XYZ file of C-alpha atoms in Angstrom:
738
model
C 53.506 -5.975 -58.907
C 53.268 -6.776 -62.615
C 50.199 -6.629 -64.847
C 49.876 -9.714 -67.053
C 48.596 -9.305 -70.617
C 47.267 -12.551 -72.109
C 47.044 -12.274 -75.909
C 45.067 -15.069 -77.592
C 45.391 -14.996 -81.390
C 43.038 -17.354 -83.236
C 45.902 -18.644 -85.359
C 49.608 -18.663 -84.529
C 51.010 -19.306 -87.999
C 52.094 -16.623 -90.434
C 52.763 -14.051 -87.695
C 55.748 -11.795 -88.364
C 55.656 -10.080 -84.982
C 53.340 -9.059 -82.174
C 53.089 -5.780 -80.311
C 51.470 -5.038 -76.938
C 51.018 -1.296 -76.507
C 50.003 0.354 -73.243
C 47.720 3.339 -73.787
C 46.874 6.135 -71.355
C 43.295 7.385 -70.917
C 43.726 9.841 -73.801
C 44.807 7.085 -76.194
C 48.511 7.988 -76.275
C 50.899 5.011 -76.300
C 53.234 5.135 -73.279
C 54.907 1.713 -73.424
C 55.360 -1.120 -75.901
C 56.235 -4.782 -75.475
C 56.602 -7.436 -78.140
C 58.923 -9.280 -80.458
C 59.236 -11.454 -83.527
C 56.897 -14.323 -84.229
C 53.791 -15.285 -82.300
C 53.471 -13.629 -78.865
C 53.907 -15.497 -75.602
C 50.821 -16.682 -73.740
C 51.411 -14.001 -71.090
C 53.284 -10.689 -71.241
C 54.113 -8.900 -67.957
C 53.792 -5.109 -67.737
C 55.714 -3.576 -64.802
C 54.201 -0.086 -64.961
C 57.191 1.607 -66.575
C 57.718 3.296 -69.926
C 60.350 2.305 -72.472
C 63.054 4.118 -70.453
C 62.227 2.346 -67.197
C 60.445 5.300 -65.610
C 57.359 4.561 -63.544
C 54.246 5.859 -65.255
C 51.865 8.248 -63.575
C 48.959 6.850 -61.656
C 45.777 6.589 -63.696
C 43.728 4.487 -66.093
C 45.427 2.464 -68.801
C 44.566 -0.237 -71.303
C 46.505 -2.507 -73.628
C 46.299 -2.649 -77.411
C 47.322 -5.950 -78.940
C 48.445 -5.868 -82.605
C 49.523 -8.821 -84.749
C 51.526 -8.218 -87.919
C 51.090 -11.096 -90.367
C 53.370 -11.732 -93.333
C 50.233 -11.419 -95.483
C 49.897 -7.765 -94.483
C 46.914 -8.226 -92.159
C 47.074 -6.320 -88.873
C 44.247 -7.475 -86.543
C 43.903 -5.496 -83.297
C 42.211 -5.925 -79.923
C 41.824 -3.745 -76.809
C 41.944 -4.928 -73.202
C 39.627 -3.666 -70.441
C 40.755 -0.570 -68.546
C 42.951 -1.035 -65.495
C 44.380 1.329 -62.873
C 48.048 1.898 -62.221
C 48.125 2.624 -58.507
C 51.173 2.957 -56.242
C 49.328 4.635 -53.337
C 48.459 2.620 -50.260
C 44.914 2.731 -48.799
C 44.368 5.637 -46.395
C 42.928 5.405 -42.848
C 42.749 7.587 -39.747
C 41.351 6.524 -36.343
C 40.263 8.424 -33.241
C 38.950 7.040 -29.900
C 36.069 8.611 -27.975
C 37.675 7.749 -24.581
C 40.522 5.860 -23.036
C 38.315 3.762 -20.724
C 35.147 1.695 -20.902
C 33.319 -0.004 -18.047
C 30.608 -2.233 -19.573
C 28.498 -2.801 -16.445
C 25.331 -1.314 -17.978
C 25.173 1.525 -15.484
C 24.798 3.998 -18.377
C 28.293 5.333 -17.717
C 31.183 4.461 -20.051
C 29.412 1.245 -21.049
C 31.132 1.291 -24.452
C 33.784 3.067 -26.482
C 33.385 4.639 -29.952
C 36.083 4.317 -32.574
C 35.814 7.008 -35.270
C 37.493 6.230 -38.564
C 37.908 7.827 -41.991
C 39.338 5.782 -44.861
C 39.562 5.394 -48.620
C 37.155 3.064 -50.358
C 38.610 -0.395 -50.832
C 37.264 -3.840 -51.540
C 37.838 -5.012 -47.973
C 39.015 -3.549 -44.656
C 39.845 -5.971 -41.811
C 39.808 -4.738 -38.209
C 39.948 -6.146 -34.684
C 40.126 -5.263 -30.995
C 43.436 -6.680 -29.777
C 44.660 -7.372 -26.265
C 48.041 -6.560 -24.775
C 49.605 -9.572 -26.493
C 48.203 -8.616 -29.915
C 45.595 -11.361 -29.950
C 42.272 -10.564 -31.582
C 39.387 -10.311 -29.136
C 36.705 -9.079 -31.529
C 36.971 -8.918 -35.367
C 35.223 -6.835 -37.978
C 35.117 -6.573 -41.794
C 34.072 -3.588 -43.873
C 33.245 -3.512 -47.578
C 34.040 -0.275 -49.339
C 34.380 2.504 -46.774
C 34.584 1.466 -43.085
C 31.799 2.579 -40.764
C 32.490 6.084 -39.567
C 31.669 5.082 -35.970
C 32.356 1.642 -34.576
C 31.082 0.952 -31.054
C 32.655 -1.761 -28.855
C 30.726 -2.826 -25.780
C 33.498 -4.981 -24.275
C 32.291 -8.349 -25.533
C 34.576 -10.796 -27.280
C 33.956 -12.914 -30.361
C 31.858 -15.380 -28.357
C 29.722 -12.606 -26.883
C 31.293 -12.927 -23.479
C 32.557 -9.922 -21.559
C 36.287 -9.554 -22.177
C 38.594 -9.533 -19.137
C 39.611 -6.258 -17.624
C 42.791 -5.014 -19.229
C 44.413 -2.820 -21.883
C 43.242 -3.011 -25.511
C 43.901 -1.392 -28.884
C 42.090 -1.165 -32.257
C 43.859 -2.432 -35.377
C 42.683 -1.963 -39.010
C 44.336 -2.888 -42.342
C 43.635 -3.247 -46.063
C 45.315 -4.252 -49.312
C 43.997 -2.644 -52.494
C 43.614 -4.329 -55.886
C 47.021 -3.106 -56.938
C 48.645 -4.844 -53.954
C 49.329 -1.689 -51.916
C 48.834 -2.319 -48.170
C 48.316 -0.222 -45.080
C 47.805 -0.976 -41.386
C 47.055 1.226 -38.356
C 46.892 0.529 -34.591
C 45.187 2.961 -32.252
C 46.402 4.144 -28.883
C 45.599 1.933 -25.880
C 42.392 2.096 -23.873
C 41.323 0.237 -20.718
C 38.418 -2.091 -19.940
C 37.674 -1.936 -16.193
C 34.653 -3.425 -14.386
C 36.237 -3.640 -10.925
C 33.726 -1.336 -9.259
C 30.695 -3.505 -10.222
C 29.527 -5.907 -7.466
C 27.170 -7.742 -9.871
C 27.443 -8.035 -13.676
C 25.255 -9.860 -16.181
C 25.985 -9.909 -19.925
C 23.946 -11.120 -22.927
C 26.211 -12.718 -25.483
C 24.027 -11.865 -28.504
C 22.480 -8.625 -29.659
C 19.801 -10.731 -31.341
C 18.820 -14.377 -31.562
C 16.211 -16.412 -33.447
C 14.728 -19.457 -31.687
C 12.950 -20.637 -34.845
C 14.414 -24.109 -35.243
C 16.922 -23.317 -38.024
C 19.833 -24.216 -35.714
C 21.327 -20.715 -36.081
C 21.554 -18.489 -32.967
C 18.829 -20.512 -31.290
C 19.820 -19.650 -27.668
C 20.639 -16.430 -25.925
C 23.450 -16.961 -23.389
C 24.080 -14.860 -20.301
C 27.264 -14.717 -18.222
C 27.420 -13.440 -14.661
C 30.108 -12.010 -12.442
C 29.376 -11.585 -8.694
C 31.809 -10.359 -6.086
C 31.562 -12.498 -2.905
C 29.524 -15.119 -4.831
C 30.161 -17.547 -1.931
C 28.118 -15.299 0.324
C 24.981 -15.293 -1.898
C 21.887 -16.430 -0.061
C 19.582 -16.446 -3.122
C 19.265 -14.956 -6.611
C 16.501 -14.156 -9.068
C 17.152 -13.966 -12.879
C 14.407 -12.571 -15.063
C 13.746 -11.912 -18.781
C 11.893 -8.618 -19.179
C 10.110 -7.465 -22.341
C 10.031 -3.915 -23.689
C 6.884 -3.184 -21.630
C 8.685 -4.144 -18.415
C 6.754 -7.385 -17.974
C 8.476 -10.517 -16.786
C 8.519 -13.269 -19.394
C 10.834 -15.829 -17.823
C 12.156 -16.319 -14.316
C 14.973 -18.461 -12.969
C 15.534 -18.413 -9.197
C 17.769 -20.267 -6.807
C 19.711 -20.221 -3.584
C 23.403 -20.226 -2.991
C 26.028 -19.027 -5.450
C 24.883 -17.555 -8.810
C 25.646 -19.810 -11.815
C 28.297 -18.470 -14.141
C 25.823 -18.590 -17.067
C 22.202 -18.836 -17.984
C 20.552 -19.540 -21.364
C 17.155 -18.700 -22.756
C 15.438 -20.560 -25.581
C 12.931 -17.781 -26.166
C 10.061 -19.436 -24.311
C 8.127 -17.976 -21.411
C 7.390 -19.587 -18.071
C 4.480 -21.482 -19.664
C 6.717 -22.964 -22.349
C 5.295 -20.795 -25.123
C 7.519 -18.991 -27.596
C 7.757 -15.334 -26.742
C 6.812 -12.714 -29.296
C 9.408 -11.124 -31.504
C 10.624 -7.967 -29.897
C 13.131 -6.331 -27.589
C 14.136 -7.902 -24.239
C 16.747 -7.606 -21.485
C 18.084 -9.839 -18.748
C 17.930 -8.699 -15.151
C 19.420 -10.307 -12.025
C 18.907 -9.621 -8.311
C 21.287 -11.075 -5.731
C 20.739 -11.211 -1.924
C 23.770 -11.883 0.231
C 23.756 -13.593 3.588
C 24.087 -10.204 5.256
C 20.796 -9.175 3.567
C 22.488 -6.730 1.193
C 21.014 -6.593 -2.344
C 22.840 -6.308 -5.660
C 21.209 -5.825 -9.088
C 22.396 -5.714 -12.736
C 20.837 -5.696 -16.217
C 22.022 -6.621 -19.668
C 21.832 -4.411 -22.667
C 18.618 -4.729 -24.672
C 18.635 -7.551 -27.187
C 16.201 -8.705 -29.873
C 14.233 -11.915 -30.250
C 13.598 -12.201 -34.014
C 12.251 -15.342 -35.688
C 11.411 -13.841 -39.083
C 13.830 -13.813 -41.985
C 14.359 -10.600 -43.950
C 12.128 -10.151 -46.979
C 14.129 -9.831 -50.199
C 13.479 -10.335 -53.903
C 15.539 -10.238 -57.071
C 14.239 -10.497 -60.598
C 14.943 -9.351 -64.119
C 12.678 -8.464 -67.002
C 14.652 -10.817 -69.248
C 17.275 -13.518 -68.751
C 19.200 -13.397 -72.014
C 21.365 -10.383 -72.805
C 24.102 -9.453 -75.206
C 26.848 -7.045 -74.067
C 28.116 -6.321 -77.565
C 27.562 -2.572 -77.674
C 24.646 -2.486 -80.102
C 22.385 -0.649 -77.667
C 19.951 -3.544 -77.270
C 20.037 -5.481 -73.997
C 23.712 -4.672 -73.505
C 23.261 -5.183 -69.756
C 21.118 -7.339 -67.499
C 19.019 -5.151 -65.223
C 18.453 -6.847 -61.859
C 15.701 -5.313 -59.758
C 16.096 -5.929 -56.015
C 13.937 -5.158 -53.008
C 14.545 -5.763 -49.331
C 13.976 -4.572 -45.803
C 16.769 -2.529 -44.296
C 19.541 -4.817 -43.144
C 23.155 -4.112 -42.357
C 24.759 -5.864 -45.319
C 23.502 -7.532 -48.508
C 25.693 -9.756 -50.641
C 25.115 -10.445 -54.343
C 27.121 -12.934 -56.367
C 27.190 -13.842 -60.029
C 28.274 -17.429 -60.555
C 29.147 -19.370 -63.670
C 27.513 -22.692 -64.471
C 30.229 -24.567 -62.543
C 29.762 -22.352 -59.479
C 32.851 -20.187 -59.985
C 32.591 -16.616 -58.750
C 32.391 -14.123 -61.607
C 31.479 -10.908 -59.799
C 30.277 -9.902 -56.353
C 28.438 -6.929 -54.953
C 27.737 -5.529 -51.469
C 25.147 -3.053 -50.234
C 25.102 -1.501 -46.787
C 21.845 -0.733 -45.014
C 19.840 -0.320 -48.234
C 19.452 -2.781 -51.096
C 19.708 -1.276 -54.586
C 18.962 -2.501 -58.076
C 21.854 -2.682 -60.519
C 22.851 -3.706 -64.022
C 25.380 -6.371 -64.941
C 27.333 -5.383 -68.030
C 28.800 -8.851 -68.521
C 32.194 -7.999 -67.022
C 33.840 -10.133 -64.384
C 35.431 -8.754 -61.221
C 38.637 -7.960 -63.161
C 36.870 -5.980 -65.888
C 37.103 -8.699 -68.535
C 34.070 -9.706 -70.557
C 32.759 -12.965 -69.134
C 32.529 -15.966 -71.420
C 29.314 -16.738 -73.247
C 27.241 -19.180 -71.242
C 24.748 -19.715 -68.437
C 25.026 -17.857 -65.121
C 23.206 -17.637 -61.822
C 22.691 -14.665 -59.551
C 22.402 -15.195 -55.803
C 21.316 -12.524 -53.320
C 21.893 -13.288 -49.639
C 21.242 -11.418 -46.446
C 21.499 -12.494 -42.829
C 20.064 -10.284 -40.114
C 21.604 -9.766 -36.698
C 19.530 -12.664 -35.346
C 21.024 -15.063 -37.878
C 17.888 -15.327 -40.026
C 19.020 -16.002 -43.584
C 17.170 -15.057 -46.761
C 18.187 -15.923 -50.278
C 16.880 -14.972 -53.714
C 18.131 -16.524 -56.924
C 17.840 -15.729 -60.614
C 18.775 -18.858 -62.532
C 19.445 -19.503 -66.218
C 20.917 -16.109 -67.014
C 22.388 -16.365 -70.479
C 25.232 -14.125 -71.611
C 25.653 -14.135 -75.369
C 28.021 -11.507 -76.741
C 28.281 -13.017 -80.206
C 27.876 -10.411 -82.886
C 24.854 -11.122 -85.017
C 24.747 -10.200 -88.658
C 22.256 -10.637 -91.460
C 22.276 -9.720 -95.098
C 20.074 -9.979 -98.163
C 20.599 -10.758 -101.810
C 18.229 -10.364 -104.728
C 18.709 -12.356 -107.909
C 17.954 -9.505 -110.308
C 17.141 -5.828 -110.600
C 13.540 -6.577 -111.498
C 10.909 -9.062 -112.626
C 8.054 -9.166 -115.115
C 5.564 -11.692 -113.679
C 3.570 -12.082 -116.895
C 3.831 -15.861 -117.194
C 6.150 -15.889 -120.202
C 8.799 -17.872 -118.358
C 11.322 -15.021 -118.447
C 12.065 -13.180 -115.204
C 8.702 -14.110 -113.743
C 10.114 -14.477 -110.216
C 12.727 -12.898 -107.967
C 14.850 -14.998 -105.638
C 15.545 -13.258 -102.329
C 18.325 -14.800 -100.245
C 18.322 -14.297 -96.461
C 21.497 -15.023 -94.516
C 22.181 -14.963 -90.770
C 25.276 -16.096 -88.917
C 23.467 -17.199 -85.719
C 20.331 -19.310 -85.939
C 19.698 -20.058 -82.255
C 17.931 -17.769 -79.791
C 15.641 -16.175 -82.379
C 12.355 -14.763 -81.117
C 11.073 -13.612 -84.476
C 12.288 -12.899 -87.983
C 10.519 -11.040 -90.746
C 11.090 -10.404 -94.407
C 9.122 -7.440 -95.682
C 8.633 -6.208 -99.218
C 8.237 -2.431 -99.278
C 7.290 0.021 -101.989
C 9.637 2.904 -102.693
C 7.668 5.134 -100.281
C 8.223 2.663 -97.424
C 4.754 1.065 -97.433
C 4.709 -2.622 -96.522
C 3.091 -4.702 -99.263
C 4.153 -8.256 -98.425
C 5.538 -9.948 -95.313
C 6.513 -13.356 -94.085
C 8.273 -14.507 -90.936
C 8.652 -17.051 -88.170
C 10.482 -17.850 -84.946
C 13.216 -20.030 -86.427
C 15.252 -19.812 -89.581
C 18.096 -21.610 -91.285
C 21.435 -19.912 -91.848
C 20.452 -19.563 -95.500
C 16.825 -19.135 -96.509
C 15.403 -18.351 -99.935
C 12.102 -16.692 -100.717
C 10.670 -16.671 -104.228
C 8.810 -13.426 -104.808
C 6.193 -13.587 -107.555
C 5.425 -9.876 -107.697
C 2.145 -9.995 -105.781
C 1.005 -8.388 -102.535
C -0.589 -10.068 -99.514
C -3.945 -10.331 -101.334
C -2.383 -11.824 -104.451
C -2.719 -8.635 -106.488
C -0.016 -7.975 -109.035
C 2.265 -5.115 -108.019
C 3.947 -2.533 -110.187
C 6.770 -0.119 -109.435
C 10.011 0.075 -107.451
C 10.393 -2.062 -104.299
C 12.986 -3.209 -101.784
C 13.221 -5.997 -99.213
C 14.109 -5.683 -95.530
C 15.203 -8.659 -93.411
C 14.986 -8.232 -89.612
C 15.860 -10.794 -86.931
C 14.826 -10.245 -83.302
C 17.007 -12.261 -80.935
C 16.019 -13.124 -77.394
C 19.252 -11.531 -76.201
C 18.162 -8.167 -77.604
C 20.067 -7.988 -80.874
C 17.977 -6.747 -83.794
C 20.193 -6.914 -86.901
C 18.577 -5.949 -90.167
C 19.529 -5.800 -93.813
C 17.957 -3.924 -96.707
C 18.282 -5.050 -100.287
C 18.962 -2.948 -103.320
C 15.815 -1.802 -105.104
C 14.130 -3.980 -107.707
C 11.289 -3.385 -110.119
C 8.046 -5.248 -110.702
C 6.818 -4.410 -114.192
C 4.663 -6.167 -116.801
C 4.385 -3.237 -119.186
C 6.586 -2.879 -122.197
C 8.460 0.268 -123.224
C 6.500 3.380 -124.167
C 7.090 3.851 -127.902
C 6.849 6.969 -130.022
C 7.823 7.740 -133.615
C 7.732 10.632 -136.061
C 8.090 9.778 -139.776
C 8.563 12.403 -142.505
C 8.117 13.239 -145.281
C 4.945 11.396 -146.200
C 4.304 10.330 -148.827
C 7.864 9.162 -149.371
C 9.319 9.502 -152.858
C 12.903 8.198 -153.151
C 13.223 8.753 -156.925
C 16.332 10.930 -156.915
C 14.629 14.168 -157.797
C 15.991 15.873 -154.704
C 12.598 16.055 -153.040
C 11.506 13.595 -150.289
C 14.298 11.228 -151.349
C 15.255 10.286 -147.742
C 12.774 9.212 -145.071
C 13.524 10.511 -141.561
C 12.287 8.235 -138.770
C 12.498 9.596 -135.227
C 11.955 6.729 -132.775
C 12.006 6.640 -128.987
C 11.504 3.860 -126.448
C 11.288 4.653 -122.757
C 11.107 2.175 -119.892
C 12.045 2.462 -116.178
C 13.634 -0.984 -116.336
C 15.785 0.017 -119.287
C 15.459 -0.965 -122.938
C 17.230 -4.183 -123.867
C 16.732 -3.940 -127.630
C 14.500 -2.709 -130.453
C 13.737 -3.134 -134.136
C 11.986 -1.117 -136.848
C 10.855 -3.427 -139.663
C 9.394 -2.293 -143.020
C 7.220 -4.796 -144.940
C 5.998 -4.922 -148.519
C 2.398 -5.371 -149.586
C 2.447 -9.165 -149.109
C 4.135 -9.069 -145.680
C 7.713 -9.819 -146.618
C 10.374 -8.000 -144.648
C 11.689 -5.290 -146.919
C 14.124 -3.417 -144.701
C 15.018 -3.503 -141.009
C 16.732 -1.350 -138.407
C 17.654 -2.961 -135.058
C 20.135 -2.755 -132.214
C 20.703 -3.589 -128.551
C 19.842 -1.016 -125.897
C 17.760 2.082 -126.493
C 17.154 3.180 -130.128
C 19.005 5.952 -131.837
C 17.143 9.221 -131.899
C 16.810 9.362 -135.699
C 16.925 6.802 -138.497
C 17.297 7.518 -142.215
C 15.981 5.295 -145.040
C 16.690 5.674 -148.739
C 13.777 3.492 -149.857
C 15.878 0.467 -150.746
C 15.267 -3.041 -149.488
C 17.951 -5.020 -147.749
C 18.349 -6.811 -151.074
C 18.822 -3.511 -152.968
C 15.351 -3.415 -154.487
C 13.647 -0.010 -154.619
C 10.196 0.663 -153.247
C 7.326 0.587 -155.691
C 5.385 3.702 -156.608
C 2.095 4.350 -154.920
C 2.476 1.358 -152.584
C 1.847 1.444 -148.822
C 4.637 -0.180 -146.854
C 3.672 -1.386 -143.391
C 6.125 -0.847 -140.544
C 6.454 -2.424 -137.102
C 8.317 -0.615 -134.322
C 8.866 -2.874 -131.337
C 11.102 -2.854 -128.264
C 11.813 -5.119 -125.314
C 12.845 -3.956 -121.869
C 15.377 -5.614 -119.589
C 12.600 -7.564 -117.883
C 11.344 -9.135 -121.123
C 8.270 -6.927 -121.575
C 7.600 -5.973 -125.198
C 5.681 -3.209 -126.937
C 4.696 -2.909 -130.606
C 3.285 -0.095 -132.718
C 2.424 -0.343 -136.408
C 1.718 2.045 -139.249
C 2.009 2.667 -142.991
C 4.593 4.456 -145.073
C 2.848 5.612 -148.266
C 5.142 5.737 -151.338
C 4.692 8.599 -153.757
C 4.648 8.238 -157.582
C 8.289 7.562 -158.404
C 9.712 9.003 -161.610
C 12.907 7.103 -162.374
C 15.355 8.405 -164.994
C 16.411 5.720 -167.454
C 18.940 7.240 -169.839
C 17.137 10.067 -171.638
C 13.744 8.729 -170.550
C 11.750 8.762 -167.301
C 9.863 5.678 -166.136
C 6.947 5.433 -163.754
C 6.051 1.935 -162.562
C 2.608 1.486 -160.985
C 1.754 -1.972 -159.671
C -1.266 -1.348 -157.546
C -3.926 0.081 -159.851
C -6.679 -2.458 -159.349
C -8.884 -3.604 -162.219
C -11.954 -5.756 -162.195
C -11.022 -9.463 -162.523
C -9.988 -10.366 -166.118
C -11.300 -6.995 -167.230
C -9.780 -3.713 -168.418
C -12.219 -1.754 -166.286
C -10.631 0.186 -163.418
C -12.292 0.064 -159.970
C -13.099 3.703 -159.182
C -15.110 5.798 -156.696
C -17.820 4.613 -154.383
C -17.191 3.600 -150.823
C -14.580 1.020 -151.734
C -11.099 1.653 -150.334
C -9.745 0.230 -153.584
C -11.728 2.694 -155.663
C -10.611 5.619 -153.541
C -6.990 4.482 -153.698
C -7.132 4.070 -157.522
C -8.562 7.589 -157.824
C -5.768 9.043 -155.659
C -3.062 7.296 -157.723
C -4.444 8.535 -161.035
C -4.776 12.089 -159.748
C -1.197 11.989 -158.448
C 0.013 10.687 -161.862
C -1.545 13.651 -163.602
C 0.130 16.011 -161.098
C 3.536 14.375 -161.680
C 3.231 14.378 -165.495
C 2.286 18.031 -165.459
C 5.818 18.713 -164.187
C 7.248 17.252 -167.401
C 5.205 18.985 -170.189
C 7.955 18.540 -172.734
C 7.828 14.749 -172.512
C 5.425 12.362 -174.200
C 3.914 9.552 -172.119
C 3.833 5.869 -173.010
C 1.547 3.691 -170.917
C 2.548 0.010 -171.004
C 0.442 -2.847 -169.777
C 2.172 -6.065 -168.645
C 0.920 -9.515 -167.687
C 2.190 -13.001 -166.843
C 1.756 -15.995 -169.149
C 1.010 -18.662 -166.591
C 0.343 -21.451 -169.132
C 3.248 -20.462 -171.355
C 1.101 -20.995 -174.473
C 0.864 -18.790 -177.504
C -2.892 -19.027 -177.324
C -3.008 -17.350 -173.899
C -0.614 -14.715 -175.116
C -2.527 -13.819 -178.273
C -6.088 -14.390 -177.208
C -5.994 -13.119 -173.607
C -2.941 -11.262 -172.446
C -2.223 -8.894 -175.312
C -5.812 -7.614 -175.536
C -6.097 -7.405 -171.733
C -2.832 -5.505 -171.245
C -3.627 -3.094 -174.086
C -7.145 -2.552 -172.774
C -5.946 -1.762 -169.295
C -3.345 0.681 -170.632
C -6.126 2.392 -172.598
C -8.314 2.524 -169.467
C -5.544 4.307 -167.580
C -5.133 6.783 -170.479
C -8.837 7.452 -170.550
C -8.903 8.264 -166.846
C -5.899 10.547 -167.147
C -7.476 12.378 -170.061
C -10.623 12.712 -168.012
C -8.507 14.347 -165.329
C -7.179 16.951 -167.795
C -4.253 15.326 -169.593
C -3.737 16.104 -173.298
C -4.576 12.853 -175.120
C -2.017 13.647 -177.814
C 0.791 13.312 -175.247
C -0.189 9.750 -174.392
C 0.546 6.563 -176.276
C -0.374 3.062 -175.101
C 1.261 -0.353 -175.603
C -0.004 -3.758 -174.545
C 3.015 -5.894 -173.766
C 1.098 -8.999 -172.799
C 3.159 -11.650 -171.101
C 6.275 -11.367 -173.235
C 7.955 -8.844 -170.896
C 6.739 -9.754 -167.399
C 7.742 -7.371 -164.602
C 7.546 -10.236 -162.111
C 8.783 -13.769 -162.841
C 6.101 -16.359 -163.446
C 7.679 -18.391 -160.635
C 6.730 -15.680 -158.106
C 3.354 -17.072 -157.230
C 2.347 -14.079 -155.148
C 3.587 -11.071 -157.109
C 2.879 -12.459 -160.575
C -0.788 -11.929 -159.872
C -0.183 -8.219 -160.142
C -1.481 -6.870 -163.428
C 0.575 -3.975 -164.824
């Protein structure tokens, strides 16, 4: 007998060749079938290896491999099957070689003892001398160890006296057959003057048209000499329930509908038939039947399951349907799983005791049943013919693999309302949208605490959730988070997906800076000529970019450092503007250090860079240019002292000038005052600017002398507006008075 493999590739184009490998229980390949191109619809396996040798008995399975021209090699495994060349085994032994079923408690029956292998079905019968079946039996699994025959045929009538044998046979699932016939034994009732036989061991006069009547057959020697007879139905207490009397020959049969002499239905219980015969010569003959049962109640059975939808896909959740069954002890229970069109998928049998079981979704051949709706039927019929049925309808088998996954649109958000990365788009995807009990999307902090959740009992294949960075109460979150998407299917599958982590952050980078030396004096004297700026920006979301801007006294950008990503550890500045202009002595230059993280959050710190008195060599001379000594309006008087910041600053500048000039004792000092001629007239130059510039130069000299300078070292010049340091067109800087 061949084993048919039925490969079913989804597509039959692009296939270079197909291979069907037969694997032993340990996974070793023992045979291979196949060829070029797409495989045939069915491939027969004859149980031999590549050399034609029959394989050893045991468990095997097939591995189907397709080799596509594209290089793909999809594979599939068949269910396990048995290679079996051994026929079913049976042995039989008789308890006697004679039975005399006249109910005299001697040799009323014969026992047939049998031992056999477990098979799906054993068929047996009592056969007469011609081989015809007199009484038939069927056994599921292992045959009954002891089978008792009481001499009755299939119709319940006493078989004729004669020679009989017992025959039993079976064919296993692999097609191996066996058959056995016992030695002969005799049925002999010749010594009984009167016999009465009940055709049924049990009957049920309950109106269901099944085994409604109990029939009795009689056999009387010299029946033509019977004067009268009396037939009675006796209950288990010995009381008469029904009586039928008459004269003359005894009828060949009687029947009883279960009612007593008053026409009332007798109680369920055990009964027997009894007959007394009186012949014309006054001799008496008596006989009784075996005990039989009047039973009008059907067996009590139930079958139910905690759930109806299951998914035998190996994920550990509802991989089998557990069917819980209960019933009174009957000889044989039959369970059947049927497809929606009524086709048999699998069947089960229980002897004497009903048991619960689990259906793993496999049919009777070990193949996974198709997805769909099924029905389970449990049936039992007792010896009286009372039938009970229990059904579980609408069982749904769904072995489709479920999968879900998540996407997040970014690595983080900054929900600060600036329109940049204020929200995170979370994409939820599932391949099966039907049969969902519940789905949830949870937002969790990095320690696993749930902070936000939404869900429902239905979902589209693609669903998007816009996360605004808040928790259930609407409070703004901060930190690292992740999303988890879980779908609970009715069939038991619980696929879940977890996103990569993302950050919720509305705070800008943490900034720090160290600037030295201060004050800064880039005048080329070899001391404090280069400003070192150590900057750092730190942010969990990463720094996208930064800038360090230096501004002059009126807010114009003087010099700038900037780059993408995190800042360099140290910056160096030589005091020059981007345009090449040098810083001005004794000025304070404001700086701004700002950075932006990858989520768009910004941070800014500010400060001042004070410039020292710069002594610039000009040929064989040194020049010091001071632009921020403040005088009273249109006056040569210097603002000094008091609580005024201007007065304090003027005092500091003058003191620093004296310190610087003390380093050059061999040089004389010329103090020049400069102005701007706004009107461009000679009158303004002569009458206002020359006297004002000279007076202010003298005021500076006076203060320096007061601080300890030798007045003989200092000369003054009032330049007026003829040599402006700032063009008249510069409306802001021309207001400086030098």
